[in-house]
Amino acid sequence: MPKLTIDGQEIEVEQGATVLQACEEAGAEIPRFCYHERLSIAGNCRMCLVEMERSPKPIASCAMPAGDGMVIHTNTPEVKKAREGVMEFLLINHPLDCPICDQGGECDLQDQSMAYGTGGSRYEENKRAVKEKHMGPLIKTEMTRCIHCTRCIRFATEVAGVEELGAIGRGEHMEITTYLEKSMTSELSGNVIDLCPVGALTSKPYAFTARSWELEKTESIDVQDALGSNIRVDARGPEVMRFLPRLNEDVNQEWISDKTRFAYDGLRKRRLDQPYVRRDGKLQPASWNEAFAAIAEKASGLDGSRMAAIAGDLADAESMMALKDLMTALGSANTECRQDGAALDASVRASYLFNSTIAGIDEADALLIVGSNPRLEAPVLNARIRQRWLAGGFKAGVIGEQVDLTYRYDYLGAGAETLDEVVKGSHSFSDVLREAEKPMIILGMGALARPDGAAILKLAQDIAVFYGMVSSDWNGFNVLHTAAARVAGLDLGFVPGEGGRDMDGILSGVEGGDIDLLYLLHADEFDTDRTKNAFVIYQGSHGDAGVKHADVILPGAAYTEKDATWINTEGRVQLGRRAVFPPGDAREDWTILRALSDVLGKKLAYDNLGQLRARMLEAAPHLTAVDSVEPAAWNDFGEAGELDSAPFRSAVQDHYLTNPIARASEILAECAEIGVSDSEGTGTDG
């Protein structure tokens, strides 16, 4: 490991580290524009110049490998003069339109020009101008501001895996553009907004709506997919203005998907902000007392076996615990959180988790994807797989749809027959799995939410055992969920109790007249026409499919409007924070259920969030481990049975329209309409 002397301080760094990294480790601040920790080194802004003894001129610290015996100075008059010169050159063509720039107040160029610039310019000639480029409905361009750091190009090529951004021309005629003047076809495109160190690439939907210093910033968790990306919610007054990523190396690193970033306008539209009761065939506004009275009247004298509850994809852990306890108190075992009918075994935790963890992808050397399109189901996780593929020594195979995942893979087949071949070791990809030291399998909802889902789950376990994917220090069996609420529901036992009905059993019971009362908690992703014959209570934040046949509507809070617990696909417990209050008469979901239990004469045994979370720990003790993953015990799961010959199909066909909040968003509707998520491909493209 090389040892350097930096500003008189001797420091030892890892082999392969750059001088810039060594300087930062020594506590020296090095300005930069083009350098970014997750992108390849470009070395083209020259802002990171430092002085190295025996070097005839200052060196670009981002591109210079740290060597043993180097003596570096970061704050000499020569370094100061060099940085001032570089800054002056960078600002030669910059329009200096900070007062009308959305980057104002959080701009690297502003900050560094104040810290390292001279405060004046000697350039009096006309500045160049560059016409605006078209990059789709999400990214607003002002390319006259561009300083050619190429961060956006490197991100698109290396992380997003879409080689659609590049530089044309040379010298002062150089321009950054999409080659064909078309929208970027990546579900991660919005990250270039964060990467841009100037105001060249900004958020088009957010343009001219707020300034950074006006916003209240709240750290929270995203629920648009099951990854649980860490986000920052920026709000002004009662309105969420934008979402930004937070750094979490183990989950989303510093990226978020476009759906996560731009779903905020969906929080304002189609909102349920007061209770409704159906009278004379029409939903009429009502008070909370009237809504609760209508429910109590229907539930009075009704046997628990004739009641059922379904928890949807956006239900938080607290509300599911409260609803589970209420249904148990009413004598009903008909509770279900798997509204897509996925054959997930709630009795074996390892059977429904992403056991290798998201960060564990970095250690894998072979991957089998079954019935999943991770590019649409979890774009940030897909980028992590691409990151591992780019590192080399990694092979992937896909059973299911043949699509462009942004990395090369072997297409093995379309359905369960191919999976059966892999189990028997007779497929050509079997040798890859057999020779791998840390192989892994990703099982998607497209494979489990089928009539033969339990048999597929059993085959997947057989593959994990046959190819040594499970050992004392490695578990490569992974389930990729598409619903943010699913793992919490399974952990808390929101599944049929003894003698209870599963999803199909509940809906069949409604159609057959055996279920009279149905409680829907944020449940919209199923055929709600099958609920016509029951008295339907819908509790949620948006007027979507679930309210179609509702007899009582109880307005709940969206994920930005409550303190809530979320458990992601790997079983990581994370806490979401309230950024704004629910609109109108809407309330936090667990408080609605607590108040309703009083009216029904089945008072729940908790009066505040702390008591409710203590009850959750009784049901699932591992929930104490916040922001960590508790390894799950391995056991037998799934059921052997007859396989369906139908090909696997991803559970997500349109990345932008997967839940009520996303469907209420005009921004995401525009993305879906123009087909930004066109991921058709052969799977052989790099």
XYZ file of C-alpha atoms in Angstrom:
686
model
C 0.000 0.000 0.000
C 1.507 3.331 -1.087
C 2.457 5.975 1.462
C 2.205 9.651 0.527
C 2.951 12.909 2.267
C 0.105 15.374 1.838
C 0.499 18.877 3.239
C 3.094 17.542 5.659
C 0.930 14.613 6.789
C 1.988 11.055 5.960
C -0.898 8.836 4.865
C -1.256 5.281 3.591
C -3.912 4.458 0.979
C -5.115 1.359 -0.833
C -3.374 0.249 -3.994
C -5.048 1.840 -7.003
C -6.286 4.924 -5.169
C -5.832 8.276 -6.869
C -4.047 11.311 -5.469
C -7.444 13.030 -5.123
C -8.730 10.191 -2.947
C -5.551 10.265 -0.883
C -5.899 14.025 -0.370
C -9.487 13.631 0.815
C -8.449 10.877 3.186
C -5.890 13.300 4.608
C -8.641 15.875 5.132
C -7.744 18.203 2.271
C -10.593 19.625 0.198
C -10.075 19.187 -3.530
C -12.468 20.953 -5.924
C -13.720 19.002 -8.947
C -16.349 19.048 -11.671
C -15.718 16.048 -13.913
C -14.633 13.572 -11.236
C -17.295 11.382 -9.627
C -16.698 8.388 -7.378
C -18.977 6.046 -9.349
C -17.914 7.028 -12.850
C -14.782 6.429 -14.870
C -12.077 9.072 -14.702
C -12.205 11.715 -17.425
C -9.672 14.258 -16.187
C -11.030 17.021 -18.391
C -12.065 19.868 -16.068
C -8.604 20.308 -14.438
C -10.144 21.886 -11.361
C -8.492 19.330 -9.063
C -4.928 20.541 -9.728
C -2.411 20.031 -6.919
C 1.337 20.487 -6.688
C 3.591 17.435 -6.621
C 7.246 17.733 -5.779
C 9.590 17.061 -8.716
C 6.723 17.649 -11.166
C 7.293 20.552 -13.569
C 3.649 21.625 -13.396
C 0.519 21.011 -11.303
C -1.086 17.583 -11.763
C -4.726 16.584 -12.158
C -5.159 14.685 -8.909
C -8.230 12.746 -10.089
C -6.274 11.036 -12.888
C -2.927 10.503 -11.118
C -2.523 7.156 -9.305
C -1.173 7.516 -5.778
C 2.423 6.357 -5.642
C 4.770 5.511 -2.810
C 6.857 8.455 -1.701
C 4.818 11.173 -3.407
C 4.890 14.573 -1.730
C 1.730 16.554 -2.470
C 0.828 20.165 -1.656
C -2.813 21.193 -1.999
C -2.784 24.798 -0.825
C 0.260 26.592 -2.222
C 0.242 29.901 -4.144
C 0.904 27.952 -7.347
C -2.099 25.694 -6.756
C -4.276 28.680 -5.925
C -3.226 30.482 -9.106
C -3.779 27.354 -11.240
C -7.302 26.833 -9.899
C -8.173 30.482 -10.425
C -7.023 30.187 -14.022
C -9.048 27.027 -14.609
C -12.142 28.655 -13.095
C -11.699 31.715 -15.296
C -11.573 29.512 -18.375
C -14.637 27.537 -17.276
C -16.609 30.751 -16.887
C -15.563 32.227 -20.242
C -18.662 30.935 -22.034
C -20.900 30.379 -19.036
C -23.913 32.746 -19.247
C -23.881 33.613 -15.513
C -27.682 33.475 -15.351
C -27.858 32.286 -11.738
C -30.981 34.361 -10.914
C -33.077 32.373 -13.399
C -31.359 29.002 -13.012
C -32.997 26.153 -11.109
C -29.566 25.002 -9.963
C -29.152 28.275 -8.048
C -28.442 27.706 -4.388
C -27.200 24.130 -4.862
C -24.778 24.581 -7.758
C -21.210 23.253 -7.670
C -20.096 25.954 -10.095
C -21.504 28.692 -7.850
C -19.899 27.245 -4.739
C -16.500 26.593 -6.270
C -16.308 29.905 -8.117
C -16.866 31.624 -4.772
C -14.233 29.479 -3.057
C -11.598 29.200 -5.777
C -12.362 31.936 -8.333
C -10.917 35.435 -8.595
C -14.183 37.366 -8.427
C -13.771 38.867 -11.893
C -13.198 38.011 -15.537
C -10.915 39.455 -18.190
C -12.976 37.975 -21.033
C -14.811 40.660 -23.006
C -15.576 38.836 -26.265
C -19.002 37.466 -27.178
C -19.944 34.244 -25.416
C -20.944 31.220 -27.448
C -24.541 29.986 -27.404
C -25.803 26.423 -27.770
C -29.373 25.582 -28.688
C -31.513 23.591 -26.306
C -31.416 19.814 -26.767
C -34.399 17.463 -26.540
C -33.930 14.811 -23.860
C -37.569 13.954 -23.156
C -40.243 15.102 -20.695
C -38.024 14.822 -17.616
C -34.786 16.670 -18.365
C -34.658 20.379 -19.133
C -31.556 21.492 -21.020
C -29.706 24.811 -21.122
C -26.577 23.647 -22.879
C -25.044 27.128 -23.048
C -24.271 26.551 -19.364
C -22.514 23.238 -20.025
C -18.830 23.048 -19.001
C -18.267 19.674 -20.741
C -17.534 17.676 -17.609
C -19.087 14.612 -19.409
C -20.594 13.217 -16.199
C -23.946 12.732 -17.934
C -22.330 10.856 -20.835
C -20.426 8.532 -18.543
C -23.494 7.876 -16.391
C -25.660 7.000 -19.407
C -23.018 4.671 -20.810
C -21.660 3.060 -17.663
C -24.496 3.019 -15.105
C -27.747 3.297 -17.077
C -26.387 1.195 -19.947
C -27.933 3.281 -22.739
C -25.314 4.735 -25.058
C -27.467 7.622 -26.180
C -25.586 10.651 -24.850
C -22.344 11.871 -26.351
C -20.228 14.802 -27.460
C -20.175 16.078 -31.018
C -17.825 18.711 -32.428
C -14.462 19.849 -31.066
C -13.126 22.817 -29.148
C -15.648 25.570 -28.653
C -17.964 23.796 -31.096
C -18.272 20.772 -28.797
C -21.844 20.013 -27.676
C -23.399 17.350 -25.432
C -26.470 15.816 -27.032
C -28.532 12.708 -27.521
C -27.240 11.424 -30.833
C -30.647 11.306 -32.531
C -32.304 14.181 -30.622
C -34.654 11.707 -28.935
C -35.702 11.073 -25.346
C -33.351 9.017 -23.221
C -34.689 5.472 -22.985
C -33.513 4.775 -19.468
C -35.580 4.401 -16.318
C -32.662 6.083 -14.497
C -32.298 9.137 -16.726
C -33.214 11.651 -14.010
C -29.960 10.955 -12.171
C -28.093 13.122 -14.670
C -29.893 16.077 -13.058
C -28.106 15.352 -9.769
C -24.821 14.654 -11.521
C -24.721 17.879 -13.531
C -22.468 20.293 -11.582
C -23.950 23.339 -13.334
C -27.455 24.252 -14.538
C -27.152 22.606 -17.956
C -29.399 19.657 -17.052
C -32.244 20.364 -14.638
C -35.628 18.855 -13.852
C -38.200 19.871 -16.453
C -41.294 19.243 -14.259
C -39.697 21.099 -11.328
C -38.570 24.092 -13.435
C -39.298 27.517 -11.897
C -41.485 26.132 -9.089
C -39.315 26.550 -5.989
C -35.902 27.520 -4.666
C -33.844 25.103 -2.598
C -33.780 27.376 0.470
C -37.608 27.503 0.554
C -37.957 23.768 1.029
C -38.306 21.670 4.160
C -36.169 18.570 3.733
C -37.212 15.220 5.213
C -35.315 11.933 4.974
C -37.633 9.081 4.057
C -38.101 5.854 2.084
C -39.464 5.318 -1.428
C -42.358 2.894 -2.025
C -42.628 2.952 -5.819
C -40.966 -0.467 -5.962
C -39.791 -2.986 -3.367
C -36.177 -1.809 -3.285
C -36.781 0.754 -0.531
C -34.563 3.432 -2.038
C -33.489 6.096 0.442
C -34.887 9.477 -0.581
C -35.151 13.062 0.581
C -38.579 14.636 0.389
C -38.475 18.372 -0.293
C -41.721 20.143 0.569
C -42.991 23.699 0.692
C -45.922 24.170 3.020
C -48.420 21.338 2.452
C -47.022 20.376 -0.970
C -44.258 17.935 -1.909
C -42.130 19.661 -4.537
C -39.564 17.000 -5.429
C -37.783 13.792 -4.439
C -33.998 13.447 -4.352
C -31.835 10.389 -3.614
C -30.001 9.832 -0.346
C -26.766 7.896 -0.136
C -27.111 4.300 1.055
C -24.359 2.010 -0.197
C -26.288 -1.143 0.706
C -29.552 -0.262 -1.054
C -29.603 2.320 -3.834
C -26.080 3.770 -3.581
C -26.943 7.316 -4.726
C -29.351 6.577 -7.592
C -33.138 6.507 -7.803
C -35.451 5.533 -10.660
C -37.380 8.090 -12.685
C -40.638 6.787 -11.232
C -39.328 7.404 -7.716
C -38.068 10.871 -8.621
C -41.069 12.196 -10.548
C -44.116 10.595 -8.894
C -44.561 13.575 -6.569
C -47.278 15.277 -8.632
C -49.364 12.114 -8.209
C -49.552 12.926 -4.491
C -51.717 15.970 -5.287
C -54.166 14.418 -7.755
C -57.125 12.028 -7.338
C -56.760 12.310 -3.562
C -59.305 10.984 -1.121
C -59.643 13.786 1.406
C -62.942 12.964 3.132
C -65.003 9.853 3.969
C -67.737 8.656 1.616
C -70.712 6.363 2.136
C -72.758 4.800 -0.648
C -76.405 5.855 -0.409
C -79.042 5.024 -3.003
C -76.367 3.577 -5.246
C -74.129 6.667 -5.171
C -71.131 7.598 -3.060
C -71.983 10.593 -0.902
C -69.641 12.699 1.277
C -69.942 11.773 4.922
C -68.407 12.472 8.327
C -66.087 10.018 10.041
C -68.858 9.108 12.485
C -71.289 8.377 9.656
C -68.711 6.228 7.825
C -67.885 4.251 10.978
C -71.579 3.851 11.774
C -72.226 2.392 8.319
C -69.435 -0.142 8.857
C -70.636 -0.999 12.354
C -74.178 -1.550 11.091
C -72.968 -3.999 8.443
C -70.545 -5.801 10.781
C -73.076 -6.126 13.589
C -73.947 -9.770 14.121
C -71.802 -10.852 11.168
C -69.734 -13.972 11.743
C -65.977 -13.497 11.361
C -65.812 -16.173 8.666
C -67.930 -13.906 6.458
C -65.419 -11.046 6.676
C -62.111 -10.662 4.844
C -59.296 -8.106 4.467
C -56.801 -7.509 1.662
C -53.699 -5.352 2.114
C -52.328 -3.718 -1.017
C -48.911 -2.771 -2.326
C -48.689 0.630 -0.583
C -49.820 -0.398 2.899
C -47.307 0.349 5.655
C -46.391 -2.185 8.331
C -48.227 -0.355 11.127
C -51.558 -0.286 9.293
C -51.286 -3.968 8.355
C -50.589 -4.888 11.975
C -53.609 -2.876 13.127
C -55.896 -4.392 10.474
C -54.624 -7.898 11.229
C -55.374 -7.432 14.936
C -58.813 -5.991 14.189
C -59.764 -8.884 11.901
C -58.533 -11.371 14.501
C -60.641 -9.637 17.157
C -63.662 -9.891 14.840
C -63.030 -13.633 14.486
C -61.838 -13.579 10.878
C -58.830 -15.544 9.560
C -59.398 -14.278 6.005
C -56.466 -11.873 5.666
C -54.245 -11.621 2.595
C -51.392 -9.346 1.488
C -50.532 -11.230 -1.741
C -53.128 -9.504 -3.900
C -51.499 -10.834 -7.096
C -51.901 -14.399 -5.817
C -48.143 -15.038 -5.632
C -47.251 -18.401 -4.112
C -45.073 -17.069 -1.297
C -44.607 -19.206 1.819
C -44.988 -16.922 4.827
C -43.863 -19.699 7.210
C -40.291 -19.735 5.841
C -38.791 -16.246 5.761
C -35.896 -17.240 3.503
C -38.398 -18.287 0.835
C -39.546 -14.732 0.149
C -36.444 -12.575 0.716
C -33.626 -11.328 -1.473
C -31.291 -13.337 0.744
C -27.960 -12.422 -0.820
C -28.849 -8.756 -0.121
C -28.668 -6.066 -2.787
C -25.040 -5.312 -1.956
C -24.338 -9.051 -2.204
C -24.775 -8.806 -5.971
C -21.247 -7.383 -5.993
C -19.919 -10.751 -4.764
C -21.853 -13.054 -7.131
C -20.201 -14.622 -10.166
C -23.247 -16.198 -11.847
C -26.916 -15.237 -11.998
C -30.099 -16.957 -13.119
C -33.122 -14.660 -13.574
C -36.497 -16.434 -13.620
C -39.778 -14.722 -14.524
C -38.502 -11.213 -13.896
C -37.503 -8.088 -15.783
C -35.437 -6.246 -13.155
C -34.972 -3.273 -15.484
C -38.685 -2.455 -15.104
C -39.337 -3.996 -11.695
C -36.342 -2.464 -9.868
C -34.199 -0.276 -12.165
C -31.649 0.607 -9.483
C -31.104 -3.061 -8.656
C -30.719 -3.761 -12.363
C -28.014 -1.083 -12.511
C -26.237 -2.915 -9.682
C -26.298 -6.116 -11.710
C -24.846 -4.183 -14.663
C -22.156 -2.779 -12.377
C -21.191 -6.335 -11.402
C -21.256 -7.450 -15.048
C -18.943 -4.607 -16.066
C -16.438 -5.718 -13.420
C -16.007 -9.003 -15.314
C -16.076 -12.662 -14.308
C -19.862 -12.698 -14.224
C -22.372 -14.567 -16.361
C -26.139 -14.183 -16.382
C -28.921 -16.333 -17.783
C -32.595 -15.471 -18.233
C -35.689 -17.667 -18.272
C -38.697 -15.583 -19.264
C -39.111 -12.589 -21.523
C -36.262 -11.743 -23.886
C -35.662 -8.043 -23.246
C -32.791 -5.576 -23.089
C -31.515 -5.571 -19.509
C -28.505 -3.296 -20.351
C -26.028 -6.172 -19.896
C -25.309 -9.336 -21.850
C -26.975 -12.553 -20.805
C -27.669 -16.020 -22.145
C -31.307 -16.452 -23.068
C -32.208 -19.930 -21.824
C -35.918 -20.227 -22.582
C -39.370 -18.856 -21.954
C -41.004 -20.965 -19.275
C -41.135 -23.685 -16.661
C -39.863 -26.427 -18.992
C -36.513 -24.659 -19.245
C -36.428 -24.242 -15.470
C -36.995 -27.974 -15.118
C -34.019 -28.632 -17.414
C -31.806 -26.452 -15.233
C -32.973 -28.351 -12.129
C -31.956 -31.630 -13.748
C -28.583 -30.195 -14.811
C -29.214 -30.931 -18.476
C -29.230 -27.324 -19.723
C -26.159 -25.691 -21.278
C -26.218 -22.982 -18.587
C -25.966 -25.650 -15.882
C -22.174 -25.740 -16.220
C -21.982 -22.013 -15.514
C -23.939 -22.420 -12.271
C -22.009 -25.547 -11.321
C -18.613 -23.872 -11.714
C -19.559 -20.614 -9.973
C -18.311 -19.993 -6.446
C -21.192 -17.700 -5.480
C -24.106 -18.315 -7.860
C -27.467 -16.662 -7.305
C -31.016 -16.910 -8.592
C -33.550 -14.077 -8.824
C -37.139 -15.277 -8.821
C -39.704 -12.721 -9.961
C -43.410 -12.331 -9.340
C -43.967 -13.223 -12.999
C -43.006 -16.777 -12.066
C -44.777 -16.976 -8.713
C -48.105 -15.250 -9.464
C -49.314 -18.164 -11.618
C -51.413 -21.256 -10.943
C -48.190 -23.293 -10.760
C -46.423 -20.713 -8.565
C -45.891 -23.108 -5.651
C -44.304 -25.677 -7.981
C -42.044 -22.986 -9.481
C -41.000 -21.942 -5.958
C -40.109 -25.556 -5.190
C -38.076 -25.869 -8.397
C -36.223 -22.667 -7.552
C -35.313 -24.053 -4.143
C -34.154 -27.283 -5.767
C -31.894 -25.243 -8.076
C -30.466 -23.331 -5.111
C -29.650 -26.587 -3.306
C -28.438 -28.493 -6.382
C -25.950 -25.797 -7.414
C -24.708 -24.951 -3.921
C -26.247 -21.494 -3.769
C -26.839 -21.820 -0.039
C -23.943 -22.251 2.388
C -22.872 -21.034 5.799
C -21.614 -17.700 4.430
C -23.726 -17.254 1.284
C -27.389 -17.504 0.337
C -27.982 -16.919 -3.366
C -31.721 -17.625 -3.322
C -33.483 -14.350 -4.025
C -37.068 -13.245 -4.558
C -37.525 -9.865 -6.230
C -40.759 -8.298 -5.050
C -42.612 -5.559 -6.894
C -44.690 -4.309 -3.939
C -43.248 -2.165 -1.145
C -45.692 -3.640 1.379
C -45.276 -7.328 0.599
C -42.377 -8.377 2.837
C -43.804 -6.532 5.857
C -47.160 -8.225 5.288
C -45.545 -11.659 5.209
C -43.355 -10.893 8.238
C -46.364 -9.751 10.281
C -48.489 -12.721 9.238
C -51.006 -10.852 7.099
C -51.865 -14.141 5.410
C -54.734 -16.583 5.923
C -54.923 -17.910 9.460
C -56.115 -21.382 10.379
C -59.056 -22.186 8.112
C -58.746 -18.811 6.408
C -59.083 -18.021 2.707
C -56.281 -16.920 0.382
C -56.673 -14.264 -2.321
C -58.572 -16.393 -4.783
C -60.592 -17.931 -1.970
C -61.649 -14.489 -0.724
C -62.740 -13.300 -4.153
C -64.489 -16.597 -4.887
C -66.209 -16.289 -1.522
C -67.423 -12.804 -2.406
C -68.772 -14.007 -5.747
C -70.402 -17.041 -4.141
C -72.018 -15.097 -1.309
C -69.828 -16.570 1.448
C -68.009 -13.283 2.174
C -70.272 -10.352 3.039
C -67.766 -7.730 4.209
C -64.456 -6.996 2.468
C -61.884 -4.521 3.810
C -59.415 -3.185 1.224
C -56.331 -1.446 2.637
C -54.590 0.398 -0.247
C -55.555 -2.599 -2.409
C -56.051 -1.766 -6.087
C -53.949 -4.206 -8.134
C -56.490 -6.959 -8.753
C -59.783 -7.491 -10.539
C -62.037 -5.369 -8.323
C -65.087 -6.305 -10.389
C -65.056 -9.554 -8.426
C -65.957 -7.601 -5.259
C -69.419 -6.447 -6.440
C -71.401 -8.760 -4.190
C -69.789 -7.729 -0.891
C -69.986 -4.687 1.354
C -66.621 -3.130 0.439
C -64.675 -0.788 2.714
C -61.819 0.931 0.929
C -59.110 2.677 2.907
C -56.438 4.457 0.906
C -55.013 7.712 -0.334
C -56.176 7.764 -3.969
C -59.372 7.139 -5.878
C -58.246 4.199 -8.010
C -59.561 0.741 -8.868
C -60.327 -0.160 -5.256
C -63.035 2.508 -4.852
C -64.994 1.336 -7.888
C -67.360 -0.860 -5.884
C -66.707 0.595 -2.418
C -69.616 1.162 -0.066
C -67.525 3.120 2.418
C -64.346 5.061 1.645
C -61.949 6.009 4.428
C -59.285 8.546 3.336
C -55.796 7.465 4.394
C -52.358 9.050 4.208
C -49.813 8.621 1.430
C -46.269 7.498 2.237
C -44.961 11.062 2.553
C -47.658 11.943 5.078
C -46.962 9.499 7.903
C -44.256 7.995 10.070
C -44.201 4.396 8.917
C -42.136 1.224 8.772
C -41.235 -0.284 5.410
C -39.410 -3.562 4.781
C -37.750 -3.929 1.401
C -37.285 -6.999 -0.768
C -34.129 -8.069 1.116
C -35.890 -7.809 4.494
C -34.256 -4.516 5.513
C -36.374 -2.604 8.043
C -36.463 1.118 7.227
C -38.360 4.053 8.698
C -40.211 6.557 6.539
C -40.761 10.036 7.972
C -43.705 12.383 7.595
C -42.831 15.328 5.356
C -46.303 16.909 5.060
C -49.734 16.358 6.606
C -52.544 14.451 4.838
C -55.034 16.638 2.950
C -58.486 17.471 4.264
C -59.948 14.895 6.621
C -57.489 12.155 5.639
C -55.692 10.496 8.555
C -52.764 8.150 9.147
C -53.930 4.641 8.381
C -53.334 2.973 11.732
C -55.218 5.738 13.561
C -58.272 5.128 11.355
C -58.252 1.439 12.266
C -57.752 2.223 15.959
C -60.762 4.582 15.921
C -62.871 2.064 13.985
C -62.056 -0.699 16.465
C -63.599 1.433 19.219
C -66.849 1.798 17.265
C -66.953 -1.937 16.534
C -66.494 -2.759 20.215
C -63.127 -4.458 19.593
C -60.784 -1.786 20.895
C -57.177 -2.323 19.845
C -54.657 -2.365 22.655
C -52.512 0.580 21.551
C -53.113 4.305 21.602
C -49.919 5.660 20.070
C -47.281 4.746 17.517
C -44.815 3.526 20.124
C -47.307 1.042 21.570
C -48.229 -0.169 18.078
C -44.591 -0.740 17.196
C -44.137 -2.678 20.423
C -47.009 -4.912 19.268
C -45.265 -5.331 15.895
C -42.126 -6.527 17.678
C -44.182 -9.228 19.390
C -45.301 -10.499 15.982
C -41.893 -10.086 14.322
C -38.960 -9.582 16.742
C -36.487 -8.968 13.903
C -38.103 -5.575 13.287
C -35.833 -4.193 16.014
C -32.914 -4.314 13.564
C -33.604 -1.023 11.768
C -31.575 -0.429 8.598
C -29.984 -3.841 8.689
C -30.769 -7.267 7.275
C -31.362 -10.198 9.605
C -30.355 -13.503 7.919
C -33.315 -15.846 7.557
C -33.247 -19.533 8.464
C -33.257 -21.912 5.500
C -35.949 -24.598 5.364
C -38.080 -26.491 2.853
C -40.742 -24.494 1.004
C -42.903 -24.691 -2.089
C -44.924 -27.662 -3.269
C -44.107 -30.074 -6.058
C -46.813 -30.101 -8.705
C -47.724 -29.935 -12.343
C -46.083 -27.158 -14.351
C -47.873 -24.768 -16.682
C -46.464 -24.591 -20.217
C -47.231 -20.841 -20.530
C -44.139 -18.617 -20.817
C -43.117 -16.456 -17.876
C -44.164 -12.832 -18.162
C -42.861 -9.985 -16.016
C -45.270 -8.715 -13.370
C -44.504 -5.155 -14.534
C -45.271 -4.309 -18.136
C -45.288 -0.525 -17.776
C -42.699 0.752 -15.344
C -44.472 4.073 -14.905
C -48.032 2.950 -14.056
C -47.748 0.365 -11.301
C -49.724 1.899 -8.407
C -52.384 4.554 -7.699
C -49.864 7.330 -6.990
C -47.954 6.668 -10.204
C -51.178 6.444 -12.210
C -52.285 9.811 -10.820
C -49.052 11.464 -11.961
C -49.259 13.504 -15.159
C -45.465 13.410 -15.456
C -45.323 9.616 -15.422
C -48.352 9.384 -17.706
C -46.420 11.375 -20.297
C -43.435 9.063 -19.898
C -45.649 6.028 -20.396
C -47.373 7.590 -23.399
C -44.193 8.310 -25.335
C -42.772 4.917 -24.472
C -39.668 5.987 -22.591
C -39.435 2.523 -21.087
C -39.099 0.755 -24.429
C -36.887 -2.097 -23.313
C -37.418 -4.518 -26.166
C -34.177 -6.186 -27.180
C -32.324 -9.421 -27.793
C -30.456 -9.583 -24.525
C -27.142 -9.860 -26.326
C -26.468 -6.125 -26.464
C -23.918 -4.863 -23.970
